[in-house]
């Protein structure tokens, strides 16, 4: 029996925070069926459940790396709450994507359009620069990691689609993304860059 198998989820999470990547692999193995089943129960669509499952574990990775987990003895509850929030965010985004008609009495004529466009253009230019910076950083990633980042964020493919295109399992594509994000985070610290989109 390996040391990881004898550790609790909480101990594994703390080991991963301390830099042990194999501890995360064990966490994923232990919890993937339960979390996927929960998401599937809520959304009742396997493709969507796969996408939301991958999104959940990317959030888990980010939160662990950013120190947003403290050992309270309730790792599985924390994990389920993240999955729940990912599902809720998905449905909110779907709702917000629908076109809403403004009521007839809604008058926007007093809004200074030039100021609105100036702010939007400034944000647009900032975001363009950030995406250029990310592309430059991506050149430093191993090819497999670079490919998965490009397909996910620039082509907006699901992890299922990425797995099919690269002829690997979904878990392998998720793993590549995890290592890519870790490497990108190191590179941003080394180059003192801020990659927050407006």
PDB file of C-alpha atoms in Angstrom:
ATOM      1  CA  UNK A   1       0.000   0.000   0.000  1.00  0.00           C
ATOM      2  CA  UNK A   2       1.461   3.391  -1.011  1.00  0.00           C
ATOM      3  CA  UNK A   3       1.740   6.244   1.454  1.00  0.00           C
ATOM      4  CA  UNK A   4      -0.932   8.158  -0.460  1.00  0.00           C
ATOM      5  CA  UNK A   5      -3.548   5.443  -0.017  1.00  0.00           C
ATOM      6  CA  UNK A   6      -3.204   5.663   3.762  1.00  0.00           C
ATOM      7  CA  UNK A   7      -3.606   9.475   3.781  1.00  0.00           C
ATOM      8  CA  UNK A   8      -6.919  11.280   4.235  1.00  0.00           C
ATOM      9  CA  UNK A   9      -8.225  13.620   1.521  1.00  0.00           C
ATOM     10  CA  UNK A  10      -7.313  16.554   3.728  1.00  0.00           C
ATOM     11  CA  UNK A  11      -3.720  15.329   4.111  1.00  0.00           C
ATOM     12  CA  UNK A  12      -3.486  14.781   0.354  1.00  0.00           C
ATOM     13  CA  UNK A  13      -4.770  18.313  -0.331  1.00  0.00           C
ATOM     14  CA  UNK A  14      -2.162  19.779   2.023  1.00  0.00           C
ATOM     15  CA  UNK A  15       0.562  17.598   0.447  1.00  0.00           C
ATOM     16  CA  UNK A  16      -0.435  18.912  -2.993  1.00  0.00           C
ATOM     17  CA  UNK A  17      -0.330  22.503  -1.708  1.00  0.00           C
ATOM     18  CA  UNK A  18       3.195  21.740  -0.473  1.00  0.00           C
ATOM     19  CA  UNK A  19       4.150  20.744  -4.033  1.00  0.00           C
ATOM     20  CA  UNK A  20       3.483  16.998  -4.231  1.00  0.00           C
ATOM     21  CA  UNK A  21       1.665  16.577  -7.561  1.00  0.00           C
ATOM     22  CA  UNK A  22       1.134  12.833  -7.068  1.00  0.00           C
ATOM     23  CA  UNK A  23      -1.029  13.663  -4.040  1.00  0.00           C
ATOM     24  CA  UNK A  24      -3.452  15.443  -6.378  1.00  0.00           C
ATOM     25  CA  UNK A  25      -3.582  12.424  -8.682  1.00  0.00           C
ATOM     26  CA  UNK A  26      -4.718  10.333  -5.715  1.00  0.00           C
ATOM     27  CA  UNK A  27      -7.319  12.969  -4.750  1.00  0.00           C
ATOM     28  CA  UNK A  28      -8.673  12.952  -8.305  1.00  0.00           C
ATOM     29  CA  UNK A  29      -8.840   9.144  -8.390  1.00  0.00           C
ATOM     30  CA  UNK A  30     -10.706   9.014  -5.080  1.00  0.00           C
ATOM     31  CA  UNK A  31     -13.236  11.722  -5.809  1.00  0.00           C
ATOM     32  CA  UNK A  32     -13.884  11.720  -9.553  1.00  0.00           C
ATOM     33  CA  UNK A  33     -16.754   9.188  -9.555  1.00  0.00           C
ATOM     34  CA  UNK A  34     -18.605  10.900  -6.734  1.00  0.00           C
ATOM     35  CA  UNK A  35     -18.228  14.404  -8.178  1.00  0.00           C
ATOM     36  CA  UNK A  36     -19.094  13.320 -11.725  1.00  0.00           C
ATOM     37  CA  UNK A  37     -22.194  11.473 -10.437  1.00  0.00           C
ATOM     38  CA  UNK A  38     -23.285  14.593  -8.536  1.00  0.00           C
ATOM     39  CA  UNK A  39     -22.897  16.821 -11.606  1.00  0.00           C
ATOM     40  CA  UNK A  40     -24.597  14.263 -13.853  1.00  0.00           C
ATOM     41  CA  UNK A  41     -27.514  14.005 -11.402  1.00  0.00           C
ATOM     42  CA  UNK A  42     -28.008  17.779 -11.594  1.00  0.00           C
ATOM     43  CA  UNK A  43     -27.497  18.434 -15.343  1.00  0.00           C
ATOM     44  CA  UNK A  44     -28.663  15.080 -16.798  1.00  0.00           C
ATOM     45  CA  UNK A  45     -26.437  15.462 -19.878  1.00  0.00           C
ATOM     46  CA  UNK A  46     -23.220  13.438 -20.154  1.00  0.00           C
ATOM     47  CA  UNK A  47     -21.288  15.812 -22.438  1.00  0.00           C
ATOM     48  CA  UNK A  48     -22.181  18.813 -20.307  1.00  0.00           C
ATOM     49  CA  UNK A  49     -21.392  16.848 -17.122  1.00  0.00           C
ATOM     50  CA  UNK A  50     -17.934  15.996 -18.539  1.00  0.00           C
ATOM     51  CA  UNK A  51     -17.220  19.650 -19.300  1.00  0.00           C
ATOM     52  CA  UNK A  52     -18.415  20.821 -15.877  1.00  0.00           C
ATOM     53  CA  UNK A  53     -16.443  18.042 -14.182  1.00  0.00           C
ATOM     54  CA  UNK A  54     -13.238  19.230 -15.896  1.00  0.00           C
ATOM     55  CA  UNK A  55     -14.067  22.840 -15.005  1.00  0.00           C
ATOM     56  CA  UNK A  56     -14.589  21.800 -11.376  1.00  0.00           C
ATOM     57  CA  UNK A  57     -11.178  20.193 -11.094  1.00  0.00           C
ATOM     58  CA  UNK A  58      -9.476  23.150 -12.772  1.00  0.00           C
ATOM     59  CA  UNK A  59     -11.078  25.358 -10.106  1.00  0.00           C
ATOM     60  CA  UNK A  60      -9.984  22.949  -7.385  1.00  0.00           C
ATOM     61  CA  UNK A  61      -6.393  23.083  -8.690  1.00  0.00           C
ATOM     62  CA  UNK A  62      -6.454  26.886  -8.834  1.00  0.00           C
ATOM     63  CA  UNK A  63      -7.954  27.241  -5.361  1.00  0.00           C
ATOM     64  CA  UNK A  64      -5.468  24.802  -3.830  1.00  0.00           C
ATOM     65  CA  UNK A  65      -2.527  26.548  -5.516  1.00  0.00           C
ATOM     66  CA  UNK A  66      -3.804  29.953  -4.374  1.00  0.00           C
ATOM     67  CA  UNK A  67      -4.073  28.754  -0.775  1.00  0.00           C
ATOM     68  CA  UNK A  68      -7.876  28.918  -0.696  1.00  0.00           C
ATOM     69  CA  UNK A  69      -8.240  25.632   1.179  1.00  0.00           C
ATOM     70  CA  UNK A  70      -7.657  25.115   4.879  1.00  0.00           C
ATOM     71  CA  UNK A  71      -7.824  21.734   6.584  1.00  0.00           C
ATOM     72  CA  UNK A  72     -11.240  21.649   8.241  1.00  0.00           C
ATOM     73  CA  UNK A  73     -11.681  17.893   7.936  1.00  0.00           C
ATOM     74  CA  UNK A  74     -14.348  18.377   5.248  1.00  0.00           C
ATOM     75  CA  UNK A  75     -12.494  18.161   1.921  1.00  0.00           C
ATOM     76  CA  UNK A  76     -15.281  16.225   0.143  1.00  0.00           C
ATOM     77  CA  UNK A  77     -17.835  18.845   1.206  1.00  0.00           C
ATOM     78  CA  UNK A  78     -15.522  21.624  -0.067  1.00  0.00           C
ATOM     79  CA  UNK A  79     -15.099  19.754  -3.352  1.00  0.00           C
ATOM     80  CA  UNK A  80     -18.845  19.220  -3.783  1.00  0.00           C
ATOM     81  CA  UNK A  81     -19.515  22.888  -3.082  1.00  0.00           C
ATOM     82  CA  UNK A  82     -17.080  23.881  -5.867  1.00  0.00           C
ATOM     83  CA  UNK A  83     -18.854  21.468  -8.260  1.00  0.00           C
ATOM     84  CA  UNK A  84     -22.209  22.941  -7.234  1.00  0.00           C
ATOM     85  CA  UNK A  85     -20.956  26.497  -7.876  1.00  0.00           C
ATOM     86  CA  UNK A  86     -19.593  25.492 -11.289  1.00  0.00           C
ATOM     87  CA  UNK A  87     -23.023  24.095 -12.235  1.00  0.00           C
ATOM     88  CA  UNK A  88     -24.777  27.248 -10.960  1.00  0.00           C
ATOM     89  CA  UNK A  89     -22.323  29.483 -12.866  1.00  0.00           C
ATOM     90  CA  UNK A  90     -23.014  27.484 -16.038  1.00  0.00           C
ATOM     91  CA  UNK A  91     -26.768  28.009 -15.729  1.00  0.00           C
ATOM     92  CA  UNK A  92     -26.313  31.704 -14.927  1.00  0.00           C
ATOM     93  CA  UNK A  93     -24.157  32.127 -18.033  1.00  0.00           C
ATOM     94  CA  UNK A  94     -26.814  30.372 -20.141  1.00  0.00           C
ATOM     95  CA  UNK A  95     -29.460  32.682 -18.742  1.00  0.00           C
ATOM     96  CA  UNK A  96     -27.310  35.788 -19.343  1.00  0.00           C
ATOM     97  CA  UNK A  97     -26.611  34.746 -22.937  1.00  0.00           C
ATOM     98  CA  UNK A  98     -30.283  35.085 -23.826  1.00  0.00           C
ATOM     99  CA  UNK A  99     -31.222  38.375 -25.496  1.00  0.00           C
ATOM    100  CA  UNK A 100     -33.376  40.592 -23.301  1.00  0.00           C
ATOM    101  CA  UNK A 101     -35.666  43.185 -24.817  1.00  0.00           C
ATOM    102  CA  UNK A 102     -35.632  46.547 -23.036  1.00  0.00           C
ATOM    103  CA  UNK A 103     -39.026  47.999 -22.050  1.00  0.00           C
ATOM    104  CA  UNK A 104     -40.335  50.799 -24.331  1.00  0.00           C
ATOM    105  CA  UNK A 105     -40.007  53.420 -21.582  1.00  0.00           C
ATOM    106  CA  UNK A 106     -36.316  52.617 -21.222  1.00  0.00           C
ATOM    107  CA  UNK A 107     -34.475  55.720 -22.481  1.00  0.00           C
ATOM    108  CA  UNK A 108     -30.746  55.464 -23.040  1.00  0.00           C
ATOM    109  CA  UNK A 109     -30.441  58.677 -25.069  1.00  0.00           C
ATOM    110  CA  UNK A 110     -28.866  60.597 -22.174  1.00  0.00           C
ATOM    111  CA  UNK A 111     -25.979  58.144 -21.974  1.00  0.00           C
ATOM    112  CA  UNK A 112     -22.767  59.635 -23.408  1.00  0.00           C
ATOM    113  CA  UNK A 113     -21.771  57.018 -25.942  1.00  0.00           C
ATOM    114  CA  UNK A 114     -18.185  58.259 -26.359  1.00  0.00           C
ATOM    115  CA  UNK A 115     -17.363  57.616 -22.677  1.00  0.00           C
ATOM    116  CA  UNK A 116     -18.868  54.130 -22.849  1.00  0.00           C
ATOM    117  CA  UNK A 117     -16.847  53.301 -25.950  1.00  0.00           C
ATOM    118  CA  UNK A 118     -13.637  54.741 -24.434  1.00  0.00           C
ATOM    119  CA  UNK A 119     -13.893  52.449 -21.377  1.00  0.00           C
ATOM    120  CA  UNK A 120     -14.804  49.427 -23.501  1.00  0.00           C
ATOM    121  CA  UNK A 121     -11.968  50.142 -25.959  1.00  0.00           C
ATOM    122  CA  UNK A 122      -9.473  50.504 -23.089  1.00  0.00           C
ATOM    123  CA  UNK A 123     -10.570  47.137 -21.645  1.00  0.00           C
ATOM    124  CA  UNK A 124     -10.425  45.601 -25.112  1.00  0.00           C
ATOM    125  CA  UNK A 125      -6.839  46.830 -25.634  1.00  0.00           C
ATOM    126  CA  UNK A 126      -5.808  45.584 -22.176  1.00  0.00           C
ATOM    127  CA  UNK A 127      -7.336  42.163 -22.853  1.00  0.00           C
ATOM    128  CA  UNK A 128      -5.646  41.987 -26.266  1.00  0.00           C
ATOM    129  CA  UNK A 129      -2.282  42.706 -24.630  1.00  0.00           C
ATOM    130  CA  UNK A 130      -2.892  40.044 -21.959  1.00  0.00           C
ATOM    131  CA  UNK A 131      -3.761  37.440 -24.606  1.00  0.00           C
ATOM    132  CA  UNK A 132      -0.562  38.348 -26.492  1.00  0.00           C
ATOM    133  CA  UNK A 133       1.429  37.949 -23.258  1.00  0.00           C
ATOM    134  CA  UNK A 134      -0.182  34.547 -22.625  1.00  0.00           C
ATOM    135  CA  UNK A 135       0.698  33.426 -26.161  1.00  0.00           C
ATOM    136  CA  UNK A 136       4.326  34.454 -25.572  1.00  0.00           C
ATOM    137  CA  UNK A 137       4.406  32.545 -22.271  1.00  0.00           C
ATOM    138  CA  UNK A 138       2.835  29.502 -23.957  1.00  0.00           C
ATOM    139  CA  UNK A 139       5.881  29.247 -26.228  1.00  0.00           C
ATOM    140  CA  UNK A 140       7.842  28.177 -23.122  1.00  0.00           C
ATOM    141  CA  UNK A 141       5.489  25.251 -22.383  1.00  0.00           C
ATOM    142  CA  UNK A 142       6.109  21.665 -23.514  1.00  0.00           C
ATOM    143  CA  UNK A 143       4.254  20.981 -26.775  1.00  0.00           C
ATOM    144  CA  UNK A 144       1.493  18.791 -25.265  1.00  0.00           C
ATOM    145  CA  UNK A 145       0.716  21.391 -22.593  1.00  0.00           C
ATOM    146  CA  UNK A 146       0.815  24.229 -25.116  1.00  0.00           C
ATOM    147  CA  UNK A 147      -1.631  22.360 -27.362  1.00  0.00           C
ATOM    148  CA  UNK A 148      -4.193  21.750 -24.628  1.00  0.00           C
ATOM    149  CA  UNK A 149      -4.084  25.403 -23.471  1.00  0.00           C
ATOM    150  CA  UNK A 150      -4.500  26.619 -27.049  1.00  0.00           C
ATOM    151  CA  UNK A 151      -7.422  24.257 -27.763  1.00  0.00           C
ATOM    152  CA  UNK A 152      -9.197  25.041 -24.494  1.00  0.00           C
ATOM    153  CA  UNK A 153      -8.812  28.834 -24.336  1.00  0.00           C
ATOM    154  CA  UNK A 154      -8.319  29.927 -27.947  1.00  0.00           C
ATOM    155  CA  UNK A 155     -10.447  27.364 -29.780  1.00  0.00           C
ATOM    156  CA  UNK A 156     -12.873  26.965 -26.836  1.00  0.00           C
ATOM    157  CA  UNK A 157     -12.954  23.173 -27.160  1.00  0.00           C
ATOM    158  CA  UNK A 158     -14.281  20.974 -24.353  1.00  0.00           C
ATOM    159  CA  UNK A 159     -11.916  18.549 -22.635  1.00  0.00           C
ATOM    160  CA  UNK A 160     -13.798  15.715 -24.302  1.00  0.00           C
ATOM    161  CA  UNK A 161     -13.079  17.229 -27.726  1.00  0.00           C
ATOM    162  CA  UNK A 162      -9.434  17.853 -26.789  1.00  0.00           C
ATOM    163  CA  UNK A 163      -9.085  14.238 -25.631  1.00  0.00           C
ATOM    164  CA  UNK A 164     -10.503  12.973 -28.953  1.00  0.00           C
ATOM    165  CA  UNK A 165      -8.315  15.265 -31.055  1.00  0.00           C
ATOM    166  CA  UNK A 166      -5.133  14.367 -29.173  1.00  0.00           C
ATOM    167  CA  UNK A 167      -6.051  10.685 -28.857  1.00  0.00           C
ATOM    168  CA  UNK A 168      -5.761  10.556 -25.036  1.00  0.00           C
ATOM    169  CA  UNK A 169      -8.171  10.133 -22.122  1.00  0.00           C
ATOM    170  CA  UNK A 170     -10.049  13.089 -20.642  1.00  0.00           C
ATOM    171  CA  UNK A 171      -8.024  12.686 -17.437  1.00  0.00           C
ATOM    172  CA  UNK A 172      -4.775  12.946 -19.415  1.00  0.00           C
ATOM    173  CA  UNK A 173      -5.940  16.162 -21.098  1.00  0.00           C
ATOM    174  CA  UNK A 174      -6.980  17.529 -17.683  1.00  0.00           C
ATOM    175  CA  UNK A 175      -3.558  16.562 -16.293  1.00  0.00           C
ATOM    176  CA  UNK A 176      -1.791  18.355 -19.128  1.00  0.00           C
ATOM    177  CA  UNK A 177      -3.883  21.453 -18.468  1.00  0.00           C
ATOM    178  CA  UNK A 178      -3.055  21.258 -14.759  1.00  0.00           C
ATOM    179  CA  UNK A 179       0.691  21.163 -15.438  1.00  0.00           C
ATOM    180  CA  UNK A 180       0.353  23.905 -18.058  1.00  0.00           C
ATOM    181  CA  UNK A 181      -1.411  26.181 -15.548  1.00  0.00           C
ATOM    182  CA  UNK A 182       1.248  25.455 -12.928  1.00  0.00           C
ATOM    183  CA  UNK A 183       3.999  26.312 -15.416  1.00  0.00           C
ATOM    184  CA  UNK A 184       2.219  29.457 -16.632  1.00  0.00           C
ATOM    185  CA  UNK A 185       1.770  30.595 -13.029  1.00  0.00           C
ATOM    186  CA  UNK A 186       5.524  30.132 -12.404  1.00  0.00           C
ATOM    187  CA  UNK A 187       6.339  32.066 -15.573  1.00  0.00           C
ATOM    188  CA  UNK A 188       4.038  34.966 -14.651  1.00  0.00           C
ATOM    189  CA  UNK A 189       5.756  35.207 -11.250  1.00  0.00           C
ATOM    190  CA  UNK A 190       9.206  35.103 -12.868  1.00  0.00           C
ATOM    191  CA  UNK A 191       8.263  37.890 -15.304  1.00  0.00           C
ATOM    192  CA  UNK A 192       6.143  39.821 -12.753  1.00  0.00           C
ATOM    193  CA  UNK A 193       3.101  39.813 -15.051  1.00  0.00           C
ATOM    194  CA  UNK A 194      -0.567  40.338 -14.232  1.00  0.00           C
ATOM    195  CA  UNK A 195      -2.857  38.266 -16.479  1.00  0.00           C
ATOM    196  CA  UNK A 196      -6.274  39.313 -15.172  1.00  0.00           C
ATOM    197  CA  UNK A 197      -8.745  40.043 -17.979  1.00  0.00           C
ATOM    198  CA  UNK A 198     -10.934  43.144 -17.660  1.00  0.00           C
TER     199      UNK A 198
END
